XYZ file of N, CA and C in Angstrom:
411
model
N 37.813 -105.406 -6.132
C 37.230 -104.089 -6.269
C 36.378 -103.835 -5.112
N 36.391 -102.538 -4.764
C 35.548 -102.131 -3.473
C 34.055 -101.993 -3.956
N 33.258 -101.905 -2.916
C 31.801 -101.789 -3.124
C 31.601 -100.388 -3.673
N 30.727 -100.362 -4.579
C 30.256 -99.056 -5.234
C 29.013 -98.506 -4.555
N 29.062 -97.504 -3.891
C 27.906 -96.957 -3.217
C 27.388 -95.682 -3.867
N 28.178 -94.869 -4.449
C 27.834 -93.599 -4.978
C 28.144 -93.565 -6.475
N 27.493 -92.509 -7.149
C 27.834 -92.432 -8.510
C 29.211 -91.993 -8.767
N 29.836 -91.281 -7.883
C 31.285 -90.872 -7.947
C 32.118 -92.230 -7.945
N 31.878 -93.162 -6.954
C 32.486 -94.405 -6.925
C 32.340 -95.209 -8.293
N 31.091 -95.061 -8.811
C 30.807 -95.723 -10.175
C 31.676 -95.110 -11.255
N 31.811 -93.789 -11.246
C 32.628 -93.210 -12.340
C 34.144 -93.555 -12.128
N 34.602 -93.598 -10.945
C 35.969 -94.022 -10.726
C 36.260 -95.477 -11.152
N 35.223 -96.317 -10.870
C 35.408 -97.773 -11.214
C 35.401 -97.868 -12.730
N 34.591 -97.156 -13.485
C 34.333 -97.239 -14.882
C 35.758 -96.632 -15.471
N 36.347 -95.646 -15.040
C 37.648 -95.067 -15.374
C 38.691 -96.199 -15.250
N 38.765 -96.739 -14.052
C 39.740 -97.720 -13.776
C 39.678 -98.938 -14.733
N 38.388 -99.421 -15.041
C 38.312 -100.449 -15.889
C 38.562 -99.965 -17.316
N 38.285 -98.711 -17.781
C 38.723 -98.270 -19.156
C 40.225 -98.305 -19.199
N 40.923 -97.883 -18.123
C 42.386 -97.849 -18.142
C 42.966 -99.176 -18.314
N 42.282 -100.131 -17.503
C 42.851 -101.529 -17.576
C 42.590 -102.084 -18.975
N 41.356 -101.810 -19.614
C 41.203 -102.265 -20.986
C 42.111 -101.633 -21.915
N 42.489 -100.495 -21.837
C 43.371 -99.738 -22.733
C 44.792 -100.330 -22.622
N 45.208 -100.787 -21.527
C 46.499 -101.398 -21.324
C 46.553 -102.908 -21.661
N 45.395 -103.584 -21.480
C 45.365 -104.957 -21.795
C 44.987 -105.328 -23.248
N 44.313 -104.498 -23.927
C 43.780 -104.810 -25.225
C 44.894 -105.002 -26.204
N 45.977 -104.205 -26.293
C 47.086 -104.374 -27.219
C 47.743 -105.750 -26.965
N 47.936 -106.061 -25.669
C 48.473 -107.427 -25.344
C 47.642 -108.483 -25.824
N 46.330 -108.366 -25.596
C 45.416 -109.361 -26.080
C 45.478 -109.563 -27.665
N 45.539 -108.497 -28.296
C 45.596 -108.382 -29.778
C 46.802 -109.118 -30.218
N 47.893 -108.805 -29.649
C 49.227 -109.457 -29.966
C 49.086 -110.968 -29.822
N 48.629 -111.343 -28.757
C 48.523 -112.830 -28.426
C 47.576 -113.509 -29.451
N 46.576 -112.934 -29.850
C 45.613 -113.410 -30.789
C 46.270 -113.520 -32.187
N 47.172 -112.530 -32.569
C 47.838 -112.598 -33.869
C 48.853 -113.828 -33.757
N 49.572 -113.947 -32.649
C 50.567 -114.982 -32.508
C 49.848 -116.331 -32.589
N 48.702 -116.537 -32.015
C 47.912 -117.664 -32.081
C 47.490 -118.042 -33.395
N 46.994 -116.985 -34.039
C 46.532 -117.292 -35.468
C 47.718 -117.612 -36.455
N 48.931 -117.020 -36.195
C 49.972 -117.435 -36.993
C 50.516 -118.780 -36.681
N 50.383 -119.234 -35.399
C 50.917 -120.562 -35.072
C 49.944 -121.639 -35.457
N 48.686 -121.365 -35.827
C 47.688 -122.282 -36.265
C 47.748 -122.447 -37.784
N 48.499 -121.670 -38.522
C 48.568 -121.800 -39.990
C 49.259 -123.176 -40.235
N 48.749 -123.951 -41.256
C 49.287 -125.227 -41.591
C 50.733 -125.300 -41.778
N 51.355 -124.362 -42.422
C 52.809 -124.404 -42.606
C 53.561 -124.176 -41.336
N 53.066 -123.421 -40.457
C 53.808 -123.288 -39.147
C 53.619 -124.432 -38.275
N 52.465 -125.148 -38.374
C 52.273 -126.317 -37.625
C 53.230 -127.379 -38.168
N 53.354 -127.483 -39.390
C 54.438 -128.447 -40.047
C 55.769 -128.060 -39.593
N 56.140 -126.869 -39.663
C 57.502 -126.351 -39.203
C 57.788 -126.729 -37.801
N 56.838 -126.469 -36.908
C 57.121 -126.758 -35.449
C 57.165 -128.263 -35.182
N 56.292 -129.046 -35.852
C 56.350 -130.525 -35.666
C 57.647 -131.005 -36.219
N 58.148 -130.594 -37.366
C 59.395 -130.934 -37.833
C 60.589 -130.579 -36.889
N 60.542 -129.474 -36.392
C 61.559 -128.968 -35.370
C 61.595 -129.801 -34.192
N 60.319 -130.171 -33.767
C 60.322 -130.997 -32.522
C 60.888 -132.424 -32.844
N 60.513 -132.931 -34.047
C 60.965 -134.235 -34.345
C 62.472 -134.345 -34.539
N 63.044 -133.332 -35.066
C 64.475 -133.368 -35.342
C 65.260 -133.251 -33.974
N 64.735 -132.653 -32.951
C 65.366 -132.521 -31.745
C 65.235 -133.703 -30.879
N 64.413 -134.683 -31.225
C 64.184 -135.962 -30.508
C 65.540 -136.773 -30.411
N 66.020 -137.091 -29.307
C 67.176 -137.828 -29.216
C 67.295 -139.206 -29.944
N 66.108 -139.851 -29.936
C 66.174 -141.257 -30.528
C 65.736 -141.190 -32.159
N 65.614 -139.983 -32.704
C 65.171 -139.995 -34.059
C 66.254 -140.594 -35.004
N 67.490 -140.310 -34.823
C 68.556 -140.904 -35.655
C 68.508 -142.417 -35.479
N 68.456 -142.946 -34.309
C 68.340 -144.344 -34.058
C 67.256 -144.900 -34.773
N 66.021 -144.256 -34.639
C 64.819 -144.747 -35.277
C 64.930 -144.832 -36.725
N 65.401 -143.837 -37.314
C 65.685 -143.883 -38.739
C 66.576 -145.046 -39.304
N 67.610 -145.107 -38.479
C 68.604 -146.254 -38.942
C 67.891 -147.591 -38.775
N 67.242 -147.707 -37.667
C 66.532 -149.012 -37.419
C 65.479 -149.297 -38.405
N 64.710 -148.230 -38.939
C 63.709 -148.467 -39.884
C 64.359 -148.792 -41.255
N 65.449 -148.018 -41.581
C 66.112 -148.284 -42.705
C 66.659 -149.784 -42.908
N 67.202 -150.122 -41.835
C 67.680 -151.557 -41.699
C 66.600 -152.557 -41.920
N 65.405 -152.293 -41.208
C 64.199 -153.137 -41.414
C 63.728 -153.224 -42.887
N 63.576 -152.059 -43.443
C 63.005 -152.054 -44.804
C 64.004 -152.602 -45.814
N 65.384 -152.378 -45.676
C 66.334 -153.053 -46.524
C 66.312 -154.546 -46.360
N 66.160 -155.084 -45.136
C 66.216 -156.531 -44.900
C 65.032 -157.064 -45.472
N 63.827 -156.337 -45.391
C 62.501 -156.817 -45.895
C 62.571 -156.940 -47.358
N 63.128 -155.987 -48.058
C 63.114 -155.885 -49.524
C 64.063 -157.124 -50.056
N 65.233 -157.319 -49.405
C 66.163 -158.396 -49.692
C 65.388 -159.661 -49.495
N 64.765 -159.860 -48.389
C 64.041 -161.138 -48.133
C 62.921 -161.399 -49.104
N 62.212 -160.358 -49.488
C 61.098 -160.554 -50.470
C 61.677 -160.900 -51.796
N 62.790 -160.418 -52.189
C 63.465 -160.641 -53.510
C 63.920 -162.119 -53.540
N 64.638 -162.431 -52.362
C 65.149 -163.839 -52.289
C 64.031 -164.833 -52.280
N 63.026 -164.773 -51.477
C 62.093 -165.747 -51.293
C 60.996 -165.719 -52.476
N 60.448 -164.546 -52.759
C 59.384 -164.552 -53.785
C 60.045 -164.257 -55.146
N 60.992 -163.514 -55.315
C 61.575 -163.163 -56.578
C 60.637 -162.327 -57.413
N 60.789 -162.372 -58.693
C 59.975 -161.595 -59.714
C 58.729 -162.520 -60.080
N 57.665 -161.960 -59.947
C 56.500 -162.866 -60.247
C 55.444 -161.875 -60.713
N 54.456 -162.566 -61.542
C 53.292 -161.776 -62.001
C 52.038 -162.365 -61.240
N 52.180 -163.351 -60.549
C 51.040 -164.050 -59.728
C 50.623 -163.128 -58.644
N 49.336 -162.709 -58.630
C 48.862 -161.783 -57.620
C 48.924 -162.294 -56.274
N 48.701 -163.662 -56.098
C 48.795 -164.216 -54.717
C 50.274 -164.247 -54.266
N 51.144 -164.473 -55.169
C 52.694 -164.385 -54.690
C 52.946 -162.973 -54.407
N 52.479 -161.988 -55.118
C 52.773 -160.607 -54.810
C 52.192 -160.246 -53.522
N 50.983 -160.697 -53.171
C 50.378 -160.377 -51.911
C 51.216 -161.086 -50.706
N 51.634 -162.381 -51.000
C 52.507 -162.964 -49.955
C 53.860 -162.171 -49.798
N 54.358 -161.738 -50.870
C 55.621 -160.895 -50.873
C 55.411 -159.641 -49.947
N 54.331 -158.877 -50.162
C 53.888 -157.721 -49.504
C 53.900 -158.082 -47.928
N 53.141 -159.162 -47.641
C 52.904 -159.597 -46.233
C 54.256 -159.906 -45.532
N 55.052 -160.616 -46.437
C 56.524 -160.947 -45.902
C 57.249 -159.777 -45.698
N 57.238 -158.873 -46.546
C 57.970 -157.547 -46.320
C 57.526 -156.834 -45.192
N 56.229 -156.734 -44.836
C 55.680 -155.999 -43.686
C 56.140 -156.741 -42.361
N 55.989 -158.106 -42.445
C 56.471 -158.873 -41.242
C 57.861 -158.675 -40.994
N 58.767 -158.795 -41.915
C 60.231 -158.788 -41.725
C 60.600 -157.381 -41.292
N 59.954 -156.365 -41.906
C 60.251 -154.963 -41.539
C 59.889 -154.790 -40.000
N 58.779 -155.248 -39.597
C 58.342 -154.955 -38.241
C 59.317 -155.763 -37.281
N 59.646 -157.082 -37.542
C 60.570 -157.743 -36.713
C 61.890 -157.259 -36.662
N 62.513 -156.774 -37.786
C 63.810 -156.350 -37.768
C 63.827 -154.946 -37.175
N 62.919 -154.150 -37.413
C 62.927 -152.764 -36.770
C 62.745 -152.925 -35.267
N 62.029 -153.812 -34.732
C 61.776 -153.965 -33.275
C 63.089 -154.590 -32.596
N 63.771 -155.312 -33.349
C 64.995 -156.133 -32.796
C 66.268 -155.613 -33.520
N 66.273 -154.317 -33.893
C 67.419 -153.838 -34.758
C 68.763 -153.770 -33.965
N 68.720 -153.414 -32.581
C 69.829 -153.347 -31.887
C 70.526 -154.770 -31.543
N 69.733 -155.677 -31.510
C 70.283 -157.165 -31.290
C 70.858 -157.537 -32.604
N 70.168 -157.194 -33.731
C 70.669 -157.651 -35.096
C 71.991 -156.886 -35.346
N 72.087 -155.598 -34.988
C 73.383 -154.877 -35.151
C 74.395 -155.490 -34.422
N 74.185 -155.949 -33.101
C 75.194 -156.504 -32.363
C 75.751 -157.794 -32.826
N 74.769 -158.677 -33.253
C 75.100 -159.998 -33.888
C 75.944 -159.677 -35.201
N 75.480 -158.815 -36.092
C 76.204 -158.437 -37.208
C 77.624 -157.963 -37.002
N 77.656 -157.168 -35.918
C 78.993 -156.572 -35.567
C 79.944 -157.676 -35.124
N 79.430 -158.634 -34.338
C 80.251 -159.862 -33.824
C 80.700 -160.626 -35.098
N 79.881 -160.797 -35.939
C 80.114 -161.655 -37.176
C 81.205 -160.881 -37.956
N 81.090 -159.661 -38.133
C 82.045 -158.919 -38.878
C 83.347 -158.932 -38.241
N 83.436 -158.812 -36.925
C 84.687 -158.868 -36.122
C 85.490 -160.194 -36.324
N 84.599 -161.255 -36.325
C 85.079 -162.590 -36.471
C 85.639 -162.783 -37.870
N 85.057 -162.328 -38.878
C 85.465 -162.427 -40.286
C 86.779 -161.665 -40.471
N 86.741 -160.425 -40.067
C 87.865 -159.410 -40.388
C 89.000 -159.474 -39.346
N 88.727 -160.263 -38.229
C 89.798 -160.292 -37.054
C 91.074 -161.061 -37.701
N 92.233 -160.468 -37.460
C 93.447 -161.028 -37.846
C 93.756 -162.267 -37.209
N 94.290 -163.233 -37.865
C 94.672 -164.540 -37.149
C 95.607 -164.312 -36.082
N 95.404 -165.001 -34.965
C 96.282 -164.747 -33.846
C 96.010 -163.661 -32.988
N 95.030 -162.875 -33.348
C 94.576 -161.777 -32.386
C 93.516 -162.389 -31.426
N 93.707 -162.152 -30.247
C 92.755 -162.592 -29.227
C 91.439 -161.681 -29.168
N 90.399 -162.165 -29.025
C 89.113 -161.418 -28.991
C 88.480 -161.575 -27.687
N 87.965 -160.556 -27.044
C 87.342 -160.644 -25.768
C 85.893 -160.256 -25.874
N 84.943 -161.200 -25.360
C 83.537 -160.914 -25.479
C 83.140 -160.019 -24.363
N 81.847 -159.757 -24.310
C 81.289 -158.792 -23.303
C 81.367 -159.266 -21.894
N 81.602 -160.530 -21.707
C 81.857 -161.162 -20.330
C 83.176 -161.061 -19.856
N 84.132 -160.634 -20.848
C 85.532 -160.534 -20.458
C 86.394 -161.745 -20.694
N 85.783 -162.778 -21.345
C 86.536 -164.025 -21.597
C 87.019 -163.992 -23.015
N 88.156 -164.707 -23.235
C 88.754 -164.830 -24.598
C 87.871 -165.715 -25.444
N 87.736 -165.256 -26.775
C 87.032 -166.104 -27.767
C 88.022 -166.962 -28.470
């Protein structure tokens, strides 16, 4: 903005600022309404869910977690069984958490080993199998 030296310059500057305010006020109001709508809890949940669904590793993470939880529940049932002893129940919960964490973190290796075992079990006799190094098994 130029230097204001006279009252006429002041009137021109005021008119210019009023015009600027008139054009920018509706835009500001619209942005304010958009911001208020985006901060509503339901919209925050929606946007978070949309972001989570679009993550490429979500499906893998869900599968790995499901494998971990299933393995943990089976391990707990096999080792602890049904009990009414509070200490055994606590040990069962700790075992479940431990197994879930270990299996979830190593799910890819466990899937690979399981896949190899299944191939060996269901492989037809006489069929040659080649491992990842390219050698016959």
